[in-house]
């Protein structure tokens, strides 16, 4: 098949349609799916390089049928490495709060449980509690949380520069959650190193 393609100089899809392996009406869907799978494969990369070659763009322009937010969520579902994501999130005792961009959640193609988990990220509940209450595993919550951080739907409370004083009035259970987070970060300082505490790779400057 590779020889046939190379000799013809034609695109794979056109040959598959010509030989009856695909219907012409199915071609666009399959090309879109192929491009999406290429994008999903990138989420497993730890490092890589790329080149931009002028004039090398295809003649036809294929518009993906999936919203970019949904591609990010699905890519992390499939390939997100929780062993790397959890430390970067600040551990499962970290909290995340909404940024006001919750309308973007509609484009993320979330499952019912993921919707529930996203709603629980209110800046008070640690991610471990979000997993327990939302019915997801901690790995699933870590992947979802990282996707929502990337999309700026949630953020760490410490990213807030100015917060009204009333927002810092904690109930007794909230204070307990905060004490747990502080204890977890303190343990990292004593047992780990600054790379783990900050959630950055060891080759960071």
CSV table of C-alpha atoms in Angstrom, one decimal:
chain,number,residue,atom,x,y,z
A,1,UNK,CA,0.0,0.0,0.0
A,2,UNK,CA,2.8,2.4,0.8
A,3,UNK,CA,4.3,1.7,-2.7
A,4,UNK,CA,1.0,2.4,-4.3
A,5,UNK,CA,0.7,5.7,-2.5
A,6,UNK,CA,4.2,6.8,-3.2
A,7,UNK,CA,3.9,6.0,-6.9
A,8,UNK,CA,0.6,7.7,-7.3
A,9,UNK,CA,1.4,10.9,-5.6
A,10,UNK,CA,-2.2,11.0,-4.5
A,11,UNK,CA,-3.6,11.3,-1.0
A,12,UNK,CA,-4.5,8.2,1.0
A,13,UNK,CA,-8.1,9.1,1.4
A,14,UNK,CA,-8.7,9.5,-2.4
A,15,UNK,CA,-7.2,6.1,-3.0
A,16,UNK,CA,-9.3,4.4,-0.3
A,17,UNK,CA,-12.4,5.9,-1.8
A,18,UNK,CA,-11.4,4.8,-5.3
A,19,UNK,CA,-10.8,1.2,-4.1
A,20,UNK,CA,-14.0,1.0,-2.2
A,21,UNK,CA,-12.6,0.9,1.3
A,22,UNK,CA,-14.3,4.2,2.2
A,23,UNK,CA,-17.5,5.9,1.0
A,24,UNK,CA,-16.9,9.4,-0.3
A,25,UNK,CA,-19.4,10.7,2.3
A,26,UNK,CA,-17.2,9.2,5.1
A,27,UNK,CA,-14.0,10.7,3.9
A,28,UNK,CA,-14.2,14.1,5.7
A,29,UNK,CA,-15.2,12.4,9.0
A,30,UNK,CA,-12.3,10.0,8.8
A,31,UNK,CA,-9.8,12.8,7.9
A,32,UNK,CA,-11.0,14.8,10.9
A,33,UNK,CA,-10.7,11.8,13.2
A,34,UNK,CA,-7.2,11.1,11.9
A,35,UNK,CA,-6.1,14.7,12.6
A,36,UNK,CA,-7.7,14.6,16.1
A,37,UNK,CA,-5.8,11.3,16.9
A,38,UNK,CA,-2.6,13.0,15.9
A,39,UNK,CA,-3.4,15.9,18.3
A,40,UNK,CA,-4.3,13.4,21.1
A,41,UNK,CA,-0.9,11.6,20.7
A,42,UNK,CA,0.9,14.9,21.5
A,43,UNK,CA,-0.5,14.8,25.1
A,44,UNK,CA,1.8,11.9,25.9
A,45,UNK,CA,5.0,13.7,24.9
A,46,UNK,CA,7.4,14.8,27.7
A,47,UNK,CA,9.5,16.7,25.2
A,48,UNK,CA,9.9,17.2,21.5
A,49,UNK,CA,10.9,19.4,18.6
A,50,UNK,CA,9.2,20.6,15.5
A,51,UNK,CA,9.9,22.5,12.3
A,52,UNK,CA,7.7,25.0,10.5
A,53,UNK,CA,8.3,24.5,6.7
A,54,UNK,CA,7.1,27.5,4.6
A,55,UNK,CA,4.9,26.5,1.7
A,56,UNK,CA,4.3,23.0,3.0
A,57,UNK,CA,0.6,23.5,4.0
A,58,UNK,CA,-1.9,21.2,2.4
A,59,UNK,CA,-4.1,22.5,-0.4
A,60,UNK,CA,-7.3,21.6,1.3
A,61,UNK,CA,-8.2,23.0,4.7
A,62,UNK,CA,-10.0,20.6,7.0
A,63,UNK,CA,-11.9,22.2,9.9
A,64,UNK,CA,-12.0,20.0,13.0
A,65,UNK,CA,-15.5,19.1,14.2
A,66,UNK,CA,-14.5,19.2,17.9
A,67,UNK,CA,-14.1,22.4,20.0
A,68,UNK,CA,-10.5,23.0,21.1
A,69,UNK,CA,-11.6,22.9,24.7
A,70,UNK,CA,-13.0,19.4,24.2
A,71,UNK,CA,-9.8,18.3,22.5
A,72,UNK,CA,-7.8,19.5,25.5
A,73,UNK,CA,-10.0,17.6,27.9
A,74,UNK,CA,-10.0,14.4,25.8
A,75,UNK,CA,-6.3,14.6,25.2
A,76,UNK,CA,-5.6,14.7,29.0
A,77,UNK,CA,-8.2,12.0,29.6
A,78,UNK,CA,-6.3,9.7,27.3
A,79,UNK,CA,-2.7,10.7,27.9
A,80,UNK,CA,-2.4,12.9,31.0
A,81,UNK,CA,0.3,11.5,33.2
A,82,UNK,CA,-1.1,11.8,36.7
A,83,UNK,CA,2.3,11.2,38.4
A,84,UNK,CA,3.4,14.5,36.8
A,85,UNK,CA,0.2,16.4,36.9
A,86,UNK,CA,-0.6,15.9,40.6
A,87,UNK,CA,2.7,17.6,41.9
A,88,UNK,CA,2.2,20.4,39.4
A,89,UNK,CA,-1.3,21.0,40.7
A,90,UNK,CA,0.1,21.3,44.2
A,91,UNK,CA,-1.0,17.8,45.3
A,92,UNK,CA,-4.5,16.4,45.9
A,93,UNK,CA,-4.9,18.7,48.9
A,94,UNK,CA,-4.7,21.7,46.6
A,95,UNK,CA,-7.8,23.8,45.9
A,96,UNK,CA,-9.0,25.4,42.7
A,97,UNK,CA,-11.5,28.2,42.3
A,98,UNK,CA,-13.6,29.4,39.3
A,99,UNK,CA,-12.4,32.3,37.2
A,100,UNK,CA,-15.7,33.4,35.9
A,101,UNK,CA,-15.3,31.5,32.6
A,102,UNK,CA,-17.6,28.6,33.5
A,103,UNK,CA,-19.5,29.2,30.3
A,104,UNK,CA,-16.6,27.5,28.5
A,105,UNK,CA,-17.4,24.2,30.3
A,106,UNK,CA,-20.3,23.7,27.8
A,107,UNK,CA,-17.6,23.3,25.1
A,108,UNK,CA,-15.5,20.8,27.0
A,109,UNK,CA,-17.8,17.8,26.4
A,110,UNK,CA,-17.7,16.7,30.0
A,111,UNK,CA,-19.3,13.6,31.4
A,112,UNK,CA,-22.0,13.9,34.1
A,113,UNK,CA,-19.4,13.1,36.8
A,114,UNK,CA,-16.9,15.5,35.4
A,115,UNK,CA,-19.5,18.3,35.5
A,116,UNK,CA,-20.2,17.5,39.1
A,117,UNK,CA,-16.5,17.5,39.9
A,118,UNK,CA,-15.9,20.8,38.1
A,119,UNK,CA,-18.8,22.4,40.2
A,120,UNK,CA,-17.0,21.2,43.4
A,121,UNK,CA,-13.9,23.1,42.5
A,122,UNK,CA,-15.0,26.2,44.5
A,123,UNK,CA,-11.7,27.3,46.1
A,124,UNK,CA,-12.5,25.5,49.4
A,125,UNK,CA,-12.6,21.8,48.8
A,126,UNK,CA,-9.2,20.0,48.1
A,127,UNK,CA,-9.0,17.9,45.0
A,128,UNK,CA,-9.1,14.7,47.0
A,129,UNK,CA,-12.5,15.8,48.4
A,130,UNK,CA,-13.6,16.7,44.9
A,131,UNK,CA,-12.8,13.1,43.8
A,132,UNK,CA,-14.6,11.6,46.8
A,133,UNK,CA,-17.7,13.7,46.4
A,134,UNK,CA,-17.8,13.7,42.6
A,135,UNK,CA,-17.5,9.9,42.2
A,136,UNK,CA,-14.2,10.1,40.2
A,137,UNK,CA,-10.8,8.6,40.9
A,138,UNK,CA,-8.0,11.0,41.9
A,139,UNK,CA,-6.3,10.3,38.6
A,140,UNK,CA,-9.4,11.4,36.7
A,141,UNK,CA,-9.8,14.5,38.9
A,142,UNK,CA,-6.2,15.4,38.4
A,143,UNK,CA,-6.5,15.2,34.6
A,144,UNK,CA,-9.7,17.2,34.7
A,145,UNK,CA,-8.3,19.8,37.0
A,146,UNK,CA,-5.2,20.3,34.8
A,147,UNK,CA,-7.4,20.7,31.7
A,148,UNK,CA,-9.5,23.3,33.4
A,149,UNK,CA,-6.4,25.2,34.6
A,150,UNK,CA,-5.0,25.2,31.0
A,151,UNK,CA,-8.3,26.5,29.8
A,152,UNK,CA,-8.3,29.2,32.5
A,153,UNK,CA,-11.7,28.0,33.8
A,154,UNK,CA,-10.2,27.5,37.3
A,155,UNK,CA,-7.1,28.8,39.1
A,156,UNK,CA,-5.3,28.4,42.4
A,157,UNK,CA,-6.7,30.8,45.0
A,158,UNK,CA,-3.1,32.1,45.6
A,159,UNK,CA,-3.3,33.5,42.0
A,160,UNK,CA,-5.8,36.1,43.2
A,161,UNK,CA,-3.9,39.4,43.8
A,162,UNK,CA,-6.7,41.3,45.5
A,163,UNK,CA,-9.5,39.6,47.4
A,164,UNK,CA,-12.2,41.1,49.5
A,165,UNK,CA,-11.5,40.6,53.2
A,166,UNK,CA,-14.9,38.8,53.6
A,167,UNK,CA,-13.6,36.0,51.3
A,168,UNK,CA,-10.9,35.2,53.9
A,169,UNK,CA,-13.4,34.6,56.7
A,170,UNK,CA,-13.2,30.8,57.0
A,171,UNK,CA,-15.6,28.5,58.8
A,172,UNK,CA,-14.2,25.8,61.1
A,173,UNK,CA,-14.2,23.1,58.4
A,174,UNK,CA,-12.5,25.5,55.9
A,175,UNK,CA,-9.8,26.2,58.4
A,176,UNK,CA,-9.2,22.5,58.8
A,177,UNK,CA,-8.8,22.1,55.0
A,178,UNK,CA,-6.3,24.9,55.0
A,179,UNK,CA,-4.3,23.3,57.8
A,180,UNK,CA,-4.2,20.1,55.8
A,181,UNK,CA,-2.9,21.9,52.8
A,182,UNK,CA,-0.2,23.6,54.8
A,183,UNK,CA,0.9,20.4,56.4
A,184,UNK,CA,1.1,18.7,53.0
A,185,UNK,CA,3.3,21.5,51.6
A,186,UNK,CA,5.5,21.4,54.7
A,187,UNK,CA,6.0,17.7,54.3
A,188,UNK,CA,7.2,18.3,50.7
A,189,UNK,CA,9.7,20.8,52.0
A,190,UNK,CA,11.1,18.5,54.6
A,191,UNK,CA,11.0,15.3,52.5
A,192,UNK,CA,11.4,16.5,48.9
A,193,UNK,CA,13.0,19.5,47.2
A,194,UNK,CA,12.0,22.9,45.8
A,195,UNK,CA,11.3,21.3,42.3
A,196,UNK,CA,8.5,19.2,43.9
A,197,UNK,CA,7.2,22.0,46.0
A,198,UNK,CA,6.9,24.3,43.0
A,199,UNK,CA,5.7,21.6,40.6
A,200,UNK,CA,8.3,22.4,38.0
A,201,UNK,CA,10.7,20.1,36.1
A,202,UNK,CA,14.2,19.6,37.4
A,203,UNK,CA,15.8,21.4,34.4
A,204,UNK,CA,13.8,24.6,35.1
A,205,UNK,CA,16.0,27.7,35.3
